[in-house]
């Protein structure tokens, strides 16, 4: 009834006046000062706000619950209308100075000034939300497939273990009301109690450490950093497939190298400047090294391709190894040939014979014979001047065929080397991608 509710209000007012008439919130509320006060701690993780890998700071939203017994704040509930508990501002009562040891906030803010629940037997429960910034040692060796272990260590700043006995209420943090994070998955939050003796003091100081087990959700980084790098890397070996006369072989390699450099800078901006190189960073460096090597080989092969008429003939070992075995292995053949047809080495006996046959001057080897029934001494077509001119033309044609054959051999050597290195670098890119995914698993 309205009258009873009014009576309850008068009893609550009288109870508050009686409890705090001679109460001081500055002293530890125990009957025996030689005995430690038991304080129980329970932490509920509500949200992970931010994980700053570069500065190694974890920002989280916590609900911190502390319970203890205040021996000076007890009453008989029958004398006060059956009131068993009241809620009063936390500044009215003594509170343990429990803080986050590994706090990384520049303002060093504490918990919010919320009410406490005071029961008739003297037990006090203080629930307060807090946004904390804690230091966390970040290991990015397997980024973006990494997991982190961030510790939240709570303890009293001034009271030692002989004055406050801090204990954890549960063996793990409460994740019931946790709001899922888009980047991090929480695997657990085990709690452990430690008793440490610091160098400054001889008394033990207990603390409760919550270890937050995190695993990164790698989908964002796979689609935005890893897959583009893999696709760009597969473009690099295609530079060997471009025709040497196109003039774009070196440009493709340099463009791919610049694209990977941009991706590398994006990863470096978000990672801490530590000695441990991320897994994706190692992949970028290995790919950039491979592309640098492929560009250098492309320049060398283009130099081979553009060997002029003054170049030396292809060595015998190169003709046998490259033009015979490697050409068949890489399926490089001329027009009209196939991979299964027998290869005829350029510059062989048949080619030399054909060139020699085509280059023989008419009239050589026919001295003293009749040409078209005309004797040597009487026919005007075998005049000495005409014979010298024909010999000169035949020699020029023979030298031109030799230089053309030599240039063709070097071009085929360059083509075979292009195809061989293209498959080698394709295999290297594939193996590196498999190794990265294997290490991530």
GROMACS .gro file of C-alpha atoms in nm:
model
  441
    1UNK     CA    1   0.000   0.000   0.000
    2UNK     CA    2   0.111   0.364  -0.035
    3UNK     CA    3   0.151   0.388   0.340
    4UNK     CA    4   0.386   0.087   0.354
    5UNK     CA    5   0.599   0.226   0.071
    6UNK     CA    6   0.628   0.552   0.260
    7UNK     CA    7   0.732   0.363   0.574
    8UNK     CA    8   0.998   0.178   0.374
    9UNK     CA    9   1.137   0.509   0.258
   10UNK     CA   10   1.160   0.642   0.615
   11UNK     CA   11   1.333   0.324   0.730
   12UNK     CA   12   1.584   0.348   0.443
   13UNK     CA   13   1.659   0.710   0.530
   14UNK     CA   14   1.703   0.621   0.898
   15UNK     CA   15   1.925   0.323   0.804
   16UNK     CA   16   2.150   0.539   0.589
   17UNK     CA   17   2.181   0.797   0.868
   18UNK     CA   18   2.261   0.535   1.133
   19UNK     CA   19   2.516   0.347   0.919
   20UNK     CA   20   2.725   0.646   0.822
   21UNK     CA   21   2.694   0.852   1.142
   22UNK     CA   22   3.038   0.739   1.266
   23UNK     CA   23   3.170   0.572   0.948
   24UNK     CA   24   3.494   0.664   0.769
   25UNK     CA   25   3.563   0.548   0.414
   26UNK     CA   26   3.936   0.609   0.455
   27UNK     CA   27   4.016   0.302   0.669
   28UNK     CA   28   4.014  -0.065   0.580
   29UNK     CA   29   3.685  -0.205   0.720
   30UNK     CA   30   3.803  -0.498   0.935
   31UNK     CA   31   3.754  -0.583   1.303
   32UNK     CA   32   4.108  -0.718   1.336
   33UNK     CA   33   4.369  -0.509   1.156
   34UNK     CA   34   4.610  -0.804   1.152
   35UNK     CA   35   4.382  -1.008   0.932
   36UNK     CA   36   4.355  -0.969   0.554
   37UNK     CA   37   4.035  -0.854   0.391
   38UNK     CA   38   3.905  -1.093   0.124
   39UNK     CA   39   3.823  -0.919  -0.205
   40UNK     CA   40   3.671  -1.118  -0.490
   41UNK     CA   41   3.709  -1.001  -0.849
   42UNK     CA   42   3.509  -1.097  -1.156
   43UNK     CA   43   3.556  -0.942  -1.503
   44UNK     CA   44   3.302  -0.956  -1.786
   45UNK     CA   45   3.425  -0.878  -2.137
   46UNK     CA   46   3.161  -0.677  -2.318
   47UNK     CA   47   3.340  -0.557  -2.631
   48UNK     CA   48   3.678  -0.530  -2.800
   49UNK     CA   49   3.688  -0.172  -2.920
   50UNK     CA   50   4.025  -0.162  -3.091
   51UNK     CA   51   4.346  -0.357  -3.130
   52UNK     CA   52   4.634  -0.127  -3.221
   53UNK     CA   53   4.907  -0.363  -3.341
   54UNK     CA   54   5.153  -0.086  -3.422
   55UNK     CA   55   5.139   0.067  -3.071
   56UNK     CA   56   5.059  -0.269  -2.906
   57UNK     CA   57   4.754  -0.140  -2.718
   58UNK     CA   58   4.426  -0.325  -2.665
   59UNK     CA   59   4.116  -0.113  -2.599
   60UNK     CA   60   3.832  -0.311  -2.441
   61UNK     CA   61   3.503  -0.248  -2.265
   62UNK     CA   62   3.482  -0.439  -1.935
   63UNK     CA   63   3.236  -0.485  -1.652
   64UNK     CA   64   3.433  -0.520  -1.330
   65UNK     CA   65   3.262  -0.671  -1.026
   66UNK     CA   66   3.427  -0.648  -0.683
   67UNK     CA   67   3.281  -0.796  -0.364
   68UNK     CA   68   3.408  -0.769  -0.007
   69UNK     CA   69   3.280  -0.764   0.351
   70UNK     CA   70   3.257  -0.436   0.537
   71UNK     CA   71   3.242  -0.518   0.908
   72UNK     CA   72   3.121  -0.168   0.999
   73UNK     CA   73   2.815  -0.164   0.770
   74UNK     CA   74   2.588  -0.434   0.913
   75UNK     CA   75   2.235  -0.402   1.052
   76UNK     CA   76   1.940  -0.604   1.171
   77UNK     CA   77   1.691  -0.594   0.889
   78UNK     CA   78   1.400  -0.652   1.128
   79UNK     CA   79   1.472  -0.318   1.298
   80UNK     CA   80   1.447  -0.134   0.968
   81UNK     CA   81   1.131  -0.269   0.819
   82UNK     CA   82   1.287  -0.580   0.667
   83UNK     CA   83   1.525  -0.388   0.440
   84UNK     CA   84   1.788  -0.639   0.332
   85UNK     CA   85   1.988  -0.429   0.085
   86UNK     CA   86   2.032  -0.069  -0.021
   87UNK     CA   87   2.204   0.097  -0.313
   88UNK     CA   88   2.420   0.393  -0.233
   89UNK     CA   89   2.694   0.588  -0.416
   90UNK     CA   90   3.025   0.407  -0.415
   91UNK     CA   91   3.201   0.715  -0.277
   92UNK     CA   92   3.020   0.665   0.056
   93UNK     CA   93   3.201   0.339   0.139
   94UNK     CA   94   3.558   0.220   0.152
   95UNK     CA   95   3.669   0.072  -0.182
   96UNK     CA   96   3.974  -0.140  -0.261
   97UNK     CA   97   4.221   0.037  -0.491
   98UNK     CA   98   4.213  -0.237  -0.754
   99UNK     CA   99   4.365  -0.107  -1.078
  100UNK     CA  100   4.483  -0.245  -1.408
  101UNK     CA  101   4.858  -0.292  -1.374
  102UNK     CA  102   4.932  -0.292  -1.748
  103UNK     CA  103   4.726   0.018  -1.818
  104UNK     CA  104   4.834   0.205  -2.132
  105UNK     CA  105   4.591   0.496  -2.113
  106UNK     CA  106   4.758   0.835  -2.095
  107UNK     CA  107   4.483   0.967  -1.868
  108UNK     CA  108   4.490   0.657  -1.645
  109UNK     CA  109   4.116   0.670  -1.586
  110UNK     CA  110   3.958   0.431  -1.339
  111UNK     CA  111   3.614   0.277  -1.317
  112UNK     CA  112   3.293   0.471  -1.343
  113UNK     CA  113   3.145   0.607  -1.019
  114UNK     CA  114   2.845   0.375  -0.996
  115UNK     CA  115   2.639   0.269  -0.699
  116UNK     CA  116   2.724  -0.021  -0.473
  117UNK     CA  117   2.484  -0.280  -0.338
  118UNK     CA  118   2.511  -0.300   0.040
  119UNK     CA  119   2.352  -0.597   0.219
  120UNK     CA  120   2.252  -0.634   0.579
  121UNK     CA  121   2.534  -0.879   0.656
  122UNK     CA  122   2.795  -0.623   0.542
  123UNK     CA  123   2.870  -0.770   0.199
  124UNK     CA  124   2.927  -0.505  -0.065
  125UNK     CA  125   2.905  -0.569  -0.440
  126UNK     CA  126   3.038  -0.302  -0.674
  127UNK     CA  127   2.968  -0.337  -1.046
  128UNK     CA  128   3.135  -0.073  -1.258
  129UNK     CA  129   3.190  -0.050  -1.634
  130UNK     CA  130   3.530   0.059  -1.758
  131UNK     CA  131   3.692   0.127  -2.095
  132UNK     CA  132   4.051   0.013  -2.052
  133UNK     CA  133   4.361   0.047  -2.267
  134UNK     CA  134   4.605  -0.226  -2.182
  135UNK     CA  135   4.949  -0.299  -2.320
  136UNK     CA  136   4.962  -0.621  -2.517
  137UNK     CA  137   5.271  -0.783  -2.666
  138UNK     CA  138   5.175  -0.838  -3.029
  139UNK     CA  139   5.338  -1.118  -3.225
  140UNK     CA  140   5.277  -1.063  -3.597
  141UNK     CA  141   5.492  -1.348  -3.724
  142UNK     CA  142   5.193  -1.518  -3.886
  143UNK     CA  143   4.995  -1.208  -3.986
  144UNK     CA  144   4.721  -1.217  -4.114
  145UNK     CA  145   4.671  -1.570  -3.976
  146UNK     CA  146   4.794  -1.482  -3.628
  147UNK     CA  147   4.656  -1.517  -3.278
  148UNK     CA  148   4.730  -1.293  -2.981
  149UNK     CA  149   4.742  -1.343  -2.605
  150UNK     CA  150   4.661  -1.019  -2.425
  151UNK     CA  151   4.682  -1.010  -2.047
  152UNK     CA  152   4.473  -0.796  -1.813
  153UNK     CA  153   4.637  -0.790  -1.469
  154UNK     CA  154   4.434  -0.649  -1.179
  155UNK     CA  155   4.571  -0.587  -0.833
  156UNK     CA  156   4.582  -0.348  -0.540
  157UNK     CA  157   4.826  -0.061  -0.574
  158UNK     CA  158   4.896   0.007  -0.206
  159UNK     CA  159   4.761  -0.288  -0.005
  160UNK     CA  160   4.983  -0.596   0.012
  161UNK     CA  161   4.874  -0.955   0.049
  162UNK     CA  162   4.867  -0.929   0.429
  163UNK     CA  163   4.602  -0.656   0.406
  164UNK     CA  164   4.395  -0.753   0.101
  165UNK     CA  165   4.362  -1.108  -0.022
  166UNK     CA  166   4.255  -1.068  -0.385
  167UNK     CA  167   4.097  -1.373  -0.550
  168UNK     CA  168   3.913  -1.445  -0.871
  169UNK     CA  169   3.551  -1.551  -0.843
  170UNK     CA  170   3.558  -1.780  -1.149
  171UNK     CA  171   3.837  -1.958  -1.337
  172UNK     CA  172   3.758  -1.763  -1.650
  173UNK     CA  173   3.624  -1.427  -1.757
  174UNK     CA  174   3.256  -1.394  -1.833
  175UNK     CA  175   3.184  -1.387  -2.208
  176UNK     CA  176   2.806  -1.420  -2.187
  177UNK     CA  177   2.736  -1.063  -2.296
  178UNK     CA  178   3.027  -1.030  -2.537
  179UNK     CA  179   2.954  -0.839  -2.859
  180UNK     CA  180   3.124  -1.012  -3.153
  181UNK     CA  181   3.413  -0.825  -3.309
  182UNK     CA  182   3.447  -0.805  -3.688
  183UNK     CA  183   3.824  -0.851  -3.682
  184UNK     CA  184   3.896  -1.067  -3.378
  185UNK     CA  185   3.748  -1.391  -3.254
  186UNK     CA  186   3.767  -1.456  -2.878
  187UNK     CA  187   3.868  -1.813  -2.801
  188UNK     CA  188   3.866  -1.781  -2.423
  189UNK     CA  189   3.957  -1.573  -2.121
  190UNK     CA  190   4.114  -1.789  -1.847
  191UNK     CA  191   4.191  -1.630  -1.510
  192UNK     CA  192   4.484  -1.706  -1.281
  193UNK     CA  193   4.583  -1.575  -0.940
  194UNK     CA  194   4.948  -1.482  -0.886
  195UNK     CA  195   5.136  -1.379  -0.574
  196UNK     CA  196   5.444  -1.172  -0.660
  197UNK     CA  197   5.710  -1.017  -0.441
  198UNK     CA  198   5.847  -0.704  -0.605
  199UNK     CA  199   6.195  -0.565  -0.559
  200UNK     CA  200   6.071  -0.255  -0.381
  201UNK     CA  201   5.890  -0.438  -0.102
  202UNK     CA  202   5.924  -0.752   0.103
  203UNK     CA  203   5.549  -0.817   0.128
  204UNK     CA  204   5.370  -1.031  -0.131
  205UNK     CA  205   5.124  -0.864  -0.368
  206UNK     CA  206   4.849  -1.086  -0.512
  207UNK     CA  207   4.696  -1.013  -0.850
  208UNK     CA  208   4.444  -1.169  -1.084
  209UNK     CA  209   4.546  -1.202  -1.450
  210UNK     CA  210   4.292  -1.258  -1.726
  211UNK     CA  211   4.448  -1.387  -2.048
  212UNK     CA  212   4.243  -1.289  -2.350
  213UNK     CA  213   4.293  -1.543  -2.630
  214UNK     CA  214   4.230  -1.380  -2.967
  215UNK     CA  215   4.240  -1.508  -3.322
  216UNK     CA  216   4.230  -1.275  -3.621
  217UNK     CA  217   3.957  -1.311  -3.879
  218UNK     CA  218   4.171  -1.325  -4.192
  219UNK     CA  219   3.903  -1.295  -4.462
  220UNK     CA  220   3.949  -0.920  -4.502
  221UNK     CA  221   4.325  -0.948  -4.545
  222UNK     CA  222   4.300  -1.250  -4.775
  223UNK     CA  223   4.075  -1.068  -5.022
  224UNK     CA  224   4.249  -0.730  -4.998
  225UNK     CA  225   4.619  -0.812  -4.953
  226UNK     CA  226   4.696  -1.178  -5.022
  227UNK     CA  227   4.488  -1.265  -5.329
  228UNK     CA  228   4.584  -0.948  -5.523
  229UNK     CA  229   4.949  -1.022  -5.450
  230UNK     CA  230   4.913  -1.381  -5.574
  231UNK     CA  231   4.738  -1.268  -5.893
  232UNK     CA  232   4.998  -0.998  -5.958
  233UNK     CA  233   5.275  -1.251  -5.893
  234UNK     CA  234   5.137  -1.482  -6.161
  235UNK     CA  235   5.169  -1.197  -6.411
  236UNK     CA  236   5.545  -1.177  -6.366
  237UNK     CA  237   5.634  -1.509  -6.541
  238UNK     CA  238   5.415  -1.408  -6.836
  239UNK     CA  239   5.681  -1.149  -6.917
  240UNK     CA  240   5.887  -1.437  -7.056
  241UNK     CA  241   5.602  -1.524  -7.292
  242UNK     CA  242   5.590  -1.179  -7.448
  243UNK     CA  243   5.766  -1.151  -7.786
  244UNK     CA  244   6.107  -0.994  -7.754
  245UNK     CA  245   6.030  -0.744  -8.030
  246UNK     CA  246   5.725  -0.606  -7.845
  247UNK     CA  247   5.942  -0.389  -7.617
  248UNK     CA  248   5.716  -0.452  -7.314
  249UNK     CA  249   5.896  -0.737  -7.140
  250UNK     CA  250   6.096  -0.524  -6.897
  251UNK     CA  251   5.808  -0.280  -6.849
  252UNK     CA  252   5.580  -0.560  -6.727
  253UNK     CA  253   5.834  -0.677  -6.469
  254UNK     CA  254   5.895  -0.326  -6.338
  255UNK     CA  255   5.518  -0.257  -6.316
  256UNK     CA  256   5.457  -0.576  -6.118
  257UNK     CA  257   5.747  -0.490  -5.888
  258UNK     CA  258   5.602  -0.146  -5.817
  259UNK     CA  259   5.258  -0.294  -5.746
  260UNK     CA  260   5.403  -0.534  -5.488
  261UNK     CA  261   5.598  -0.248  -5.331
  262UNK     CA  262   5.269  -0.064  -5.273
  263UNK     CA  263   5.120  -0.372  -5.102
  264UNK     CA  264   5.433  -0.408  -4.890
  265UNK     CA  265   5.404  -0.048  -4.771
  266UNK     CA  266   5.039  -0.104  -4.675
  267UNK     CA  267   5.137  -0.396  -4.454
  268UNK     CA  268   5.434  -0.211  -4.303
  269UNK     CA  269   5.216   0.084  -4.198
  270UNK     CA  270   4.994  -0.130  -3.976
  271UNK     CA  271   5.263  -0.353  -3.827
  272UNK     CA  272   5.484  -0.266  -3.527
  273UNK     CA  273   5.849  -0.193  -3.616
  274UNK     CA  274   5.978  -0.516  -3.466
  275UNK     CA  275   6.233  -0.775  -3.571
  276UNK     CA  276   5.967  -1.036  -3.646
  277UNK     CA  277   5.862  -1.007  -4.010
  278UNK     CA  278   5.496  -1.098  -4.082
  279UNK     CA  279   5.425  -1.405  -4.290
  280UNK     CA  280   5.264  -1.197  -4.564
  281UNK     CA  281   5.566  -0.964  -4.555
  282UNK     CA  282   5.797  -1.260  -4.613
  283UNK     CA  283   5.578  -1.361  -4.905
  284UNK     CA  284   5.599  -1.012  -5.052
  285UNK     CA  285   5.977  -1.000  -5.014
  286UNK     CA  286   6.020  -1.346  -5.172
  287UNK     CA  287   5.791  -1.249  -5.460
  288UNK     CA  288   5.967  -0.918  -5.516
  289UNK     CA  289   6.303  -1.099  -5.517
  290UNK     CA  290   6.169  -1.345  -5.772
  291UNK     CA  291   6.035  -1.065  -5.993
  292UNK     CA  292   6.366  -0.880  -5.970
  293UNK     CA  293   6.546  -1.196  -6.081
  294UNK     CA  294   6.298  -1.251  -6.364
  295UNK     CA  295   6.345  -0.892  -6.486
  296UNK     CA  296   6.722  -0.932  -6.481
  297UNK     CA  297   6.693  -1.260  -6.674
  298UNK     CA  298   6.461  -1.092  -6.923
  299UNK     CA  299   6.722  -0.824  -6.990
  300UNK     CA  300   6.985  -1.094  -7.041
  301UNK     CA  301   6.760  -1.297  -7.274
  302UNK     CA  302   6.672  -0.988  -7.477
  303UNK     CA  303   7.043  -0.924  -7.522
  304UNK     CA  304   7.077  -1.280  -7.654
  305UNK     CA  305   6.778  -1.233  -7.882
  306UNK     CA  306   6.915  -0.917  -8.040
  307UNK     CA  307   7.258  -1.060  -8.117
  308UNK     CA  308   7.360  -0.904  -8.446
  309UNK     CA  309   7.537  -1.050  -8.746
  310UNK     CA  310   7.873  -0.996  -8.576
  311UNK     CA  311   7.795  -1.241  -8.294
  312UNK     CA  312   7.986  -1.561  -8.253
  313UNK     CA  313   7.821  -1.888  -8.358
  314UNK     CA  314   7.619  -2.077  -8.097
  315UNK     CA  315   7.855  -2.308  -7.905
  316UNK     CA  316   7.818  -2.677  -7.961
  317UNK     CA  317   7.714  -2.748  -7.600
  318UNK     CA  318   7.451  -2.473  -7.611
  319UNK     CA  319   7.320  -2.602  -7.944
  320UNK     CA  320   7.288  -2.952  -7.804
  321UNK     CA  321   7.152  -2.858  -7.461
  322UNK     CA  322   6.925  -2.566  -7.547
  323UNK     CA  323   6.826  -2.614  -7.909
  324UNK     CA  324   6.779  -2.989  -7.880
  325UNK     CA  325   6.689  -3.103  -7.526
  326UNK     CA  326   6.541  -2.788  -7.372
  327UNK     CA  327   6.352  -2.698  -7.690
  328UNK     CA  328   6.187  -3.040  -7.688
  329UNK     CA  329   6.118  -3.013  -7.312
  330UNK     CA  330   5.961  -2.666  -7.342
  331UNK     CA  331   5.779  -2.756  -7.665
  332UNK     CA  332   5.945  -2.480  -7.869
  333UNK     CA  333   5.932  -2.556  -8.241
  334UNK     CA  334   5.939  -2.377  -8.570
  335UNK     CA  335   5.649  -2.338  -8.811
  336UNK     CA  336   5.559  -2.675  -8.959
  337UNK     CA  337   5.717  -2.874  -8.673
  338UNK     CA  338   5.560  -3.016  -8.359
  339UNK     CA  339   5.677  -3.129  -8.019
  340UNK     CA  340   5.663  -3.493  -8.125
  341UNK     CA  341   5.854  -3.451  -8.454
  342UNK     CA  342   6.229  -3.513  -8.447
  343UNK     CA  343   6.424  -3.192  -8.393
  344UNK     CA  344   6.678  -3.094  -8.651
  345UNK     CA  345   6.949  -2.880  -8.499
  346UNK     CA  346   7.004  -2.549  -8.665
  347UNK     CA  347   7.337  -2.520  -8.832
  348UNK     CA  348   7.360  -2.894  -8.902
  349UNK     CA  349   7.500  -3.060  -9.203
  350UNK     CA  350   7.182  -3.028  -9.403
  351UNK     CA  351   7.152  -2.655  -9.338
  352UNK     CA  352   7.514  -2.596  -9.419
  353UNK     CA  353   7.485  -2.802  -9.729
  354UNK     CA  354   7.174  -2.619  -9.839
  355UNK     CA  355   7.333  -2.284  -9.777
  356UNK     CA  356   7.648  -2.392  -9.948
  357UNK     CA  357   7.452  -2.524 -10.243
  358UNK     CA  358   7.256  -2.206 -10.270
  359UNK     CA  359   7.565  -1.997 -10.223
  360UNK     CA  360   7.785  -2.175 -10.480
  361UNK     CA  361   7.864  -1.942 -10.760
  362UNK     CA  362   7.764  -2.059 -11.101
  363UNK     CA  363   8.070  -2.158 -11.283
  364UNK     CA  364   8.276  -2.275 -10.981
  365UNK     CA  365   8.398  -2.625 -11.038
  366UNK     CA  366   8.313  -2.602 -11.404
  367UNK     CA  367   8.639  -2.455 -11.520
  368UNK     CA  368   8.754  -2.630 -11.835
  369UNK     CA  369   8.406  -2.764 -11.914
  370UNK     CA  370   8.151  -2.650 -12.159
  371UNK     CA  371   7.862  -2.429 -12.044
  372UNK     CA  372   7.564  -2.454 -12.272
  373UNK     CA  373   7.786  -2.597 -12.546
  374UNK     CA  374   8.009  -2.294 -12.550
  375UNK     CA  375   8.385  -2.358 -12.519
  376UNK     CA  376   8.580  -2.178 -12.245
  377UNK     CA  377   8.809  -1.996 -12.477
  378UNK     CA  378   8.548  -1.865 -12.715
  379UNK     CA  379   8.227  -1.786 -12.513
  380UNK     CA  380   8.189  -1.423 -12.405
  381UNK     CA  381   7.982  -1.525 -12.092
  382UNK     CA  382   8.297  -1.660 -11.928
  383UNK     CA  383   8.479  -1.335 -11.946
  384UNK     CA  384   8.705  -1.270 -11.648
  385UNK     CA  385   8.523  -0.952 -11.536
  386UNK     CA  386   8.187  -1.121 -11.547
  387UNK     CA  387   8.325  -1.417 -11.354
  388UNK     CA  388   8.459  -1.189 -11.079
  389UNK     CA  389   8.125  -1.012 -11.047
  390UNK     CA  390   7.935  -1.336 -11.021
  391UNK     CA  391   8.181  -1.461 -10.759
  392UNK     CA  392   8.141  -1.142 -10.557
  393UNK     CA  393   7.762  -1.171 -10.565
  394UNK     CA  394   7.777  -1.537 -10.464
  395UNK     CA  395   8.011  -1.456 -10.173
  396UNK     CA  396   7.780  -1.180 -10.046
  397UNK     CA  397   7.483  -1.409 -10.067
  398UNK     CA  398   7.675  -1.683  -9.886
  399UNK     CA  399   7.780  -1.446  -9.604
  400UNK     CA  400   7.425  -1.314  -9.578
  401UNK     CA  401   7.285  -1.666  -9.541
  402UNK     CA  402   7.547  -1.748  -9.278
  403UNK     CA  403   7.473  -1.436  -9.073
  404UNK     CA  404   7.101  -1.496  -9.107
  405UNK     CA  405   7.138  -1.854  -8.991
  406UNK     CA  406   7.355  -1.745  -8.696
  407UNK     CA  407   7.107  -1.473  -8.592
  408UNK     CA  408   6.819  -1.722  -8.615
  409UNK     CA  409   7.002  -1.966  -8.392
  410UNK     CA  410   7.051  -1.700  -8.121
  411UNK     CA  411   6.685  -1.597  -8.146
  412UNK     CA  412   6.577  -1.955  -8.097
  413UNK     CA  413   6.813  -1.987  -7.800
  414UNK     CA  414   6.649  -1.680  -7.646
  415UNK     CA  415   6.301  -1.819  -7.717
  416UNK     CA  416   6.381  -2.154  -7.554
  417UNK     CA  417   6.528  -1.981  -7.249
  418UNK     CA  418   6.216  -1.761  -7.225
  419UNK     CA  419   5.985  -2.061  -7.218
  420UNK     CA  420   6.205  -2.252  -6.976
  421UNK     CA  421   6.223  -1.969  -6.722
  422UNK     CA  422   5.853  -1.898  -6.763
  423UNK     CA  423   5.765  -2.246  -6.637
  424UNK     CA  424   6.031  -2.230  -6.366
  425UNK     CA  425   5.894  -1.903  -6.227
  426UNK     CA  426   5.535  -2.023  -6.255
  427UNK     CA  427   5.634  -2.321  -6.039
  428UNK     CA  428   5.810  -2.092  -5.790
  429UNK     CA  429   5.504  -1.867  -5.752
  430UNK     CA  430   5.280  -2.169  -5.702
  431UNK     CA  431   5.510  -2.323  -5.440
  432UNK     CA  432   5.543  -1.996  -5.249
  433UNK     CA  433   5.164  -1.953  -5.241
  434UNK     CA  434   5.121  -2.310  -5.115
  435UNK     CA  435   5.387  -2.257  -4.846
  436UNK     CA  436   5.217  -1.940  -4.723
  437UNK     CA  437   4.878  -2.108  -4.699
  438UNK     CA  438   5.038  -2.415  -4.539
  439UNK     CA  439   5.210  -2.207  -4.270
  440UNK     CA  440   4.884  -2.024  -4.207
  441UNK     CA  441   4.704  -2.353  -4.151
   0.00000   0.00000   0.00000
